[in-house]
mmCIF file of C-alpha atoms in Angstrom:
data_model
loop_
_atom_site.group_PDB
_atom_site.id
_atom_site.type_symbol
_atom_site.label_atom_id
_atom_site.label_comp_id
_atom_site.label_asym_id
_atom_site.label_seq_id
_atom_site.Cartn_x
_atom_site.Cartn_y
_atom_site.Cartn_z
ATOM 1 C CA GLU A 1 12.188 -10.760 15.258
ATOM 2 C CA LEU A 2 11.546 -7.073 15.387
ATOM 3 C CA LEU A 3 8.167 -7.602 17.140
ATOM 4 C CA HIS A 4 10.109 -9.863 19.746
ATOM 5 C CA ALA A 5 12.660 -7.023 20.282
ATOM 6 C CA GLN A 6 9.854 -4.345 20.618
ATOM 7 C CA VAL A 7 8.173 -6.595 23.226
ATOM 8 C CA ARG A 8 11.348 -7.093 25.115
ATOM 9 C CA ASN A 9 12.044 -3.296 24.951
ATOM 10 C CA GLU A 10 8.723 -2.537 26.325
ATOM 11 C CA GLU A 11 9.391 -5.059 29.251
ATOM 12 C CA LEU A 12 12.658 -3.421 29.906
ATOM 13 C CA GLU A 13 11.212 0.058 29.894
ATOM 14 C CA ALA A 14 8.488 -1.105 32.249
ATOM 15 C CA SER A 15 11.063 -2.469 34.661
ATOM 16 C CA GLN A 16 13.066 0.718 34.357
ATOM 17 C CA ARG A 17 10.138 2.584 35.367
ATOM 18 C CA THR A 18 9.521 0.467 38.400
ATOM 19 C CA LEU A 19 13.109 0.739 39.303
ATOM 20 C CA ARG A 20 12.911 4.663 39.090
ATOM 21 C CA VAL A 21 9.801 4.840 41.348
ATOM 22 C CA LYS A 22 11.806 2.559 43.837
ATOM 23 C CA PHE A 23 14.763 4.728 43.706
ATOM 24 C CA ALA A 24 12.716 7.841 44.081
ATOM 25 C CA GLU A 25 11.125 6.334 47.077
ATOM 26 C CA SER A 26 14.514 5.291 48.412
ATOM 27 C CA GLU A 27 15.979 8.792 47.747
ATOM 28 C CA HIS A 28 12.986 10.594 49.529
ATOM 29 C CA ALA A 29 13.342 8.243 52.444
ATOM 30 C CA ALA A 30 16.945 9.030 52.644
ATOM 31 C CA GLN A 31 16.335 12.789 52.428
ATOM 32 C CA ALA A 32 13.697 12.392 55.125
ATOM 33 C CA GLN A 33 16.130 10.567 57.263
ATOM 34 C CA ALA A 34 18.768 13.207 56.861
ATOM 35 C CA HIS A 35 16.262 16.075 57.526
ATOM 36 C CA ALA A 36 15.234 14.074 60.753
ATOM 37 C CA GLN A 37 18.845 14.018 61.869
ATOM 38 C CA THR A 38 19.435 17.659 61.255
ATOM 39 C CA HIS A 39 16.001 19.114 61.932
ATOM 40 C CA GLY A 40 14.379 16.591 64.081
ATOM 41 C CA PRO A 41 11.709 13.970 63.003
ATOM 42 C CA VAL A 42 9.507 14.383 59.955
ATOM 43 C CA PRO A 43 5.838 14.017 60.859
ATOM 44 C CA ARG A 44 4.639 10.760 59.530
ATOM 45 C CA GLY A 45 1.296 9.343 59.404
ATOM 46 C CA PRO A 46 -0.713 7.023 57.399
ATOM 47 C CA GLY A 47 -1.299 9.852 54.641
ATOM 48 C CA PHE A 48 2.536 10.518 54.035
ATOM 49 C CA ALA A 49 3.240 7.356 52.373
ATOM 50 C CA LEU A 50 0.137 7.285 50.501
ATOM 51 C CA ARG A 51 0.831 10.782 49.115
ATOM 52 C CA THR A 52 4.475 9.699 48.071
ATOM 53 C CA GLU A 53 3.071 6.475 46.476
ATOM 54 C CA THR A 54 0.303 8.439 44.758
ATOM 55 C CA ARG A 55 2.765 11.099 43.310
ATOM 56 C CA CYS A 56 5.069 8.226 42.146
ATOM 57 C CA ARG A 57 2.245 6.474 40.482
ATOM 58 C CA ILE A 58 1.015 9.815 38.892
ATOM 59 C CA ARG A 59 4.462 10.355 37.622
ATOM 60 C CA ALA A 60 4.905 6.990 36.140
ATOM 61 C CA ALA A 61 1.538 7.175 34.540
ATOM 62 C CA GLU A 62 2.506 10.623 33.011
ATOM 63 C CA ASN A 63 5.695 9.246 31.834
ATOM 64 C CA GLU A 64 3.793 6.344 30.329
ATOM 65 C CA GLN A 65 1.315 8.493 28.649
ATOM 66 C CA LYS A 66 4.226 10.590 27.063
ATOM 67 C CA ARG A 67 5.895 7.439 25.787
ATOM 68 C CA LEU A 68 2.559 6.214 24.203
ATOM 69 C CA GLN A 69 1.945 9.577 22.818
ATOM 70 C CA ARG A 70 5.466 9.432 21.117
ATOM 71 C CA ARG A 71 4.805 5.971 19.767
ATOM 72 C CA ILE A 72 1.308 7.114 18.434
ATOM 73 C CA VAL A 73 3.047 10.054 16.676
ATOM 74 C CA ALA A 74 5.677 7.557 15.243
ATOM 75 C CA PHE A 75 2.860 5.220 14.098
ATOM 76 C CA GLU A 76 0.948 8.134 12.439
ATOM 77 C CA GLU A 77 4.059 9.310 10.645
ATOM 78 C CA ALA A 78 4.796 5.790 9.511
ATOM 79 C CA ALA A 79 1.056 5.442 8.272
ATOM 80 C CA GLN A 80 1.304 8.822 6.468
ATOM 81 C CA PHE A 81 4.422 7.797 4.810
ATOM 82 C CA THR A 82 2.856 4.459 3.662
ATOM 83 C CA ARG A 83 -0.208 6.380 2.457
ATOM 84 C CA GLU A 84 1.936 8.587 0.375
ATOM 85 C CA GLU A 85 3.893 5.692 -1.039
ATOM 86 C CA HIS A 86 0.481 4.013 -2.026
ATOM 87 C CA VAL A 87 -0.706 7.185 -3.625
ATOM 88 C CA GLU A 88 2.492 7.339 -5.667
ATOM 89 C CA GLU A 89 2.013 3.690 -6.570
ATOM 90 C CA LEU A 90 -1.482 4.224 -7.551
ATOM 91 C CA GLU A 91 -0.505 7.142 -9.895
ATOM 92 C CA VAL A 92 2.176 4.967 -11.561
ATOM 93 C CA PHE A 93 -0.507 2.005 -11.831
ATOM 94 C CA ARG A 94 -3.063 4.262 -13.292
ATOM 95 C CA ALA A 95 -0.522 5.573 -15.894
ATOM 96 C CA ARG A 96 0.397 2.073 -16.878
ATOM 97 C CA LEU A 97 -3.358 1.118 -17.049
ATOM 98 C CA GLY A 98 -3.878 4.126 -19.295
ATOM 99 C CA GLY A 99 -1.049 3.045 -21.519
ATOM 100 C CA LEU A 100 -2.073 -0.584 -21.572
ATOM 101 C CA GLN A 101 -5.785 0.545 -22.420
ATOM 102 C CA ARG A 102 -4.490 2.783 -25.310
ATOM 103 C CA ALA A 103 -2.419 -0.070 -26.607
ATOM 104 C CA LYS A 104 -5.412 -2.558 -26.397
ATOM 105 C CA GLU A 105 -7.475 -0.057 -28.234
ATOM 106 C CA ALA A 106 -4.843 0.396 -31.002
ATOM 107 C CA GLY A 107 -4.397 -3.284 -31.423
ATOM 108 C CA GLU A 108 -8.107 -3.727 -31.633
ATOM 109 C CA ARG A 109 -8.403 -0.961 -34.362
ATOM 110 C CA TYR A 110 -5.457 -2.608 -36.218
ATOM 111 C CA ILE A 111 -7.152 -6.119 -36.030
ATOM 112 C CA GLU A 112 -10.400 -4.491 -37.277
ATOM 113 C CA SER A 113 -8.755 -2.815 -40.296
ATOM 114 C CA GLU A 114 -6.901 -6.083 -41.007
ATOM 115 C CA GLU A 115 -10.280 -8.101 -40.883
ATOM 116 C CA ASP A 116 -11.905 -5.270 -43.153
ATOM 117 C CA ALA A 117 -9.109 -5.637 -45.474
ATOM 118 C CA TRP A 118 -9.257 -9.443 -45.601
ATOM 119 C CA ILE A 119 -13.048 -9.184 -46.188
ATOM 120 C CA ALA A 120 -12.681 -6.747 -49.008
ATOM 121 C CA ALA A 121 -9.866 -9.035 -50.581
ATOM 122 C CA LYS A 122 -12.288 -12.019 -50.210
ATOM 123 C CA GLN A 123 -15.105 -10.033 -51.973
ATOM 124 C CA GLN A 124 -12.632 -8.924 -54.629
ATOM 125 C CA ILE A 125 -11.656 -12.505 -55.207
ATOM 126 C CA LEU A 126 -15.255 -13.617 -55.468
ATOM 127 C CA VAL A 127 -15.989 -10.738 -58.045
ATOM 128 C CA GLU A 128 -12.870 -11.726 -59.912
ATOM 129 C CA GLU A 129 -13.811 -15.432 -60.046
ATOM 130 C CA ALA A 130 -17.408 -14.468 -61.162
ATOM 131 C CA SER A 131 -15.838 -12.390 -63.847
ATOM 132 C CA ALA A 132 -13.555 -15.223 -64.956
ATOM 133 C CA ALA A 133 -16.388 -17.627 -64.865
ATOM 134 C CA GLU A 134 -18.396 -15.125 -67.125
ATOM 135 C CA MET A 135 -15.534 -14.880 -69.522
ATOM 136 C CA ARG A 136 -15.100 -18.741 -69.876
ATOM 137 C CA SER A 137 -18.759 -19.046 -70.548
ATOM 138 C CA GLU A 138 -18.399 -16.314 -73.281
ATOM 139 C CA MET A 139 -15.382 -18.112 -74.581
ATOM 140 C CA ARG A 140 -17.263 -21.293 -74.769
ATOM 141 C CA ARG A 141 -20.280 -19.675 -76.550
ATOM 142 C CA ALA A 142 -17.906 -17.922 -78.922
ATOM 143 C CA LEU A 143 -16.278 -21.293 -79.722
ATOM 144 C CA VAL A 144 -19.513 -22.996 -80.186
ATOM 145 C CA GLU A 145 -20.775 -20.145 -82.525
ATOM 146 C CA SER A 146 -17.518 -20.239 -84.411
ATOM 147 C CA GLY A 147 -17.872 -24.020 -84.763
ATOM 148 C CA ASP A 148 -21.457 -23.484 -85.815
ATOM 149 C CA SER A 149 -20.477 -20.840 -88.348
ATOM 150 C CA ARG A 150 -17.960 -23.130 -90.043
ATOM 151 C CA ASP A 151 -20.589 -25.833 -90.830
#
């Protein structure tokens, strides 16, 4: 909708420029006629209309150039504003990424320490089971020896 409005606006501006040129030509013709009535006829030749038309075209082109330069400046300002917004967003994202990276590393360290604690506990259980098995076998030997000594 905005694009459509901009296109319509440009069409209206072009139409306005054309009407201004025609108005200037009409005004010039009216002035020439008034001058002719008071001072006599204005010398006219094939070059007179050409010069007037050329001046009007040059003026219209200069006005169009100024309008385009204003639009370029507006676009450049908008692009600069967008760039600045993107830079700010990038800084925020980098800060978030850094925080997430630190959290990930802390999580990895925690998991590693938990795994190490679990491995150490498992090894301790194996040592305790081996010790219990050794004690049971000592008890059996002691019971067998005590049974042999009674006989």
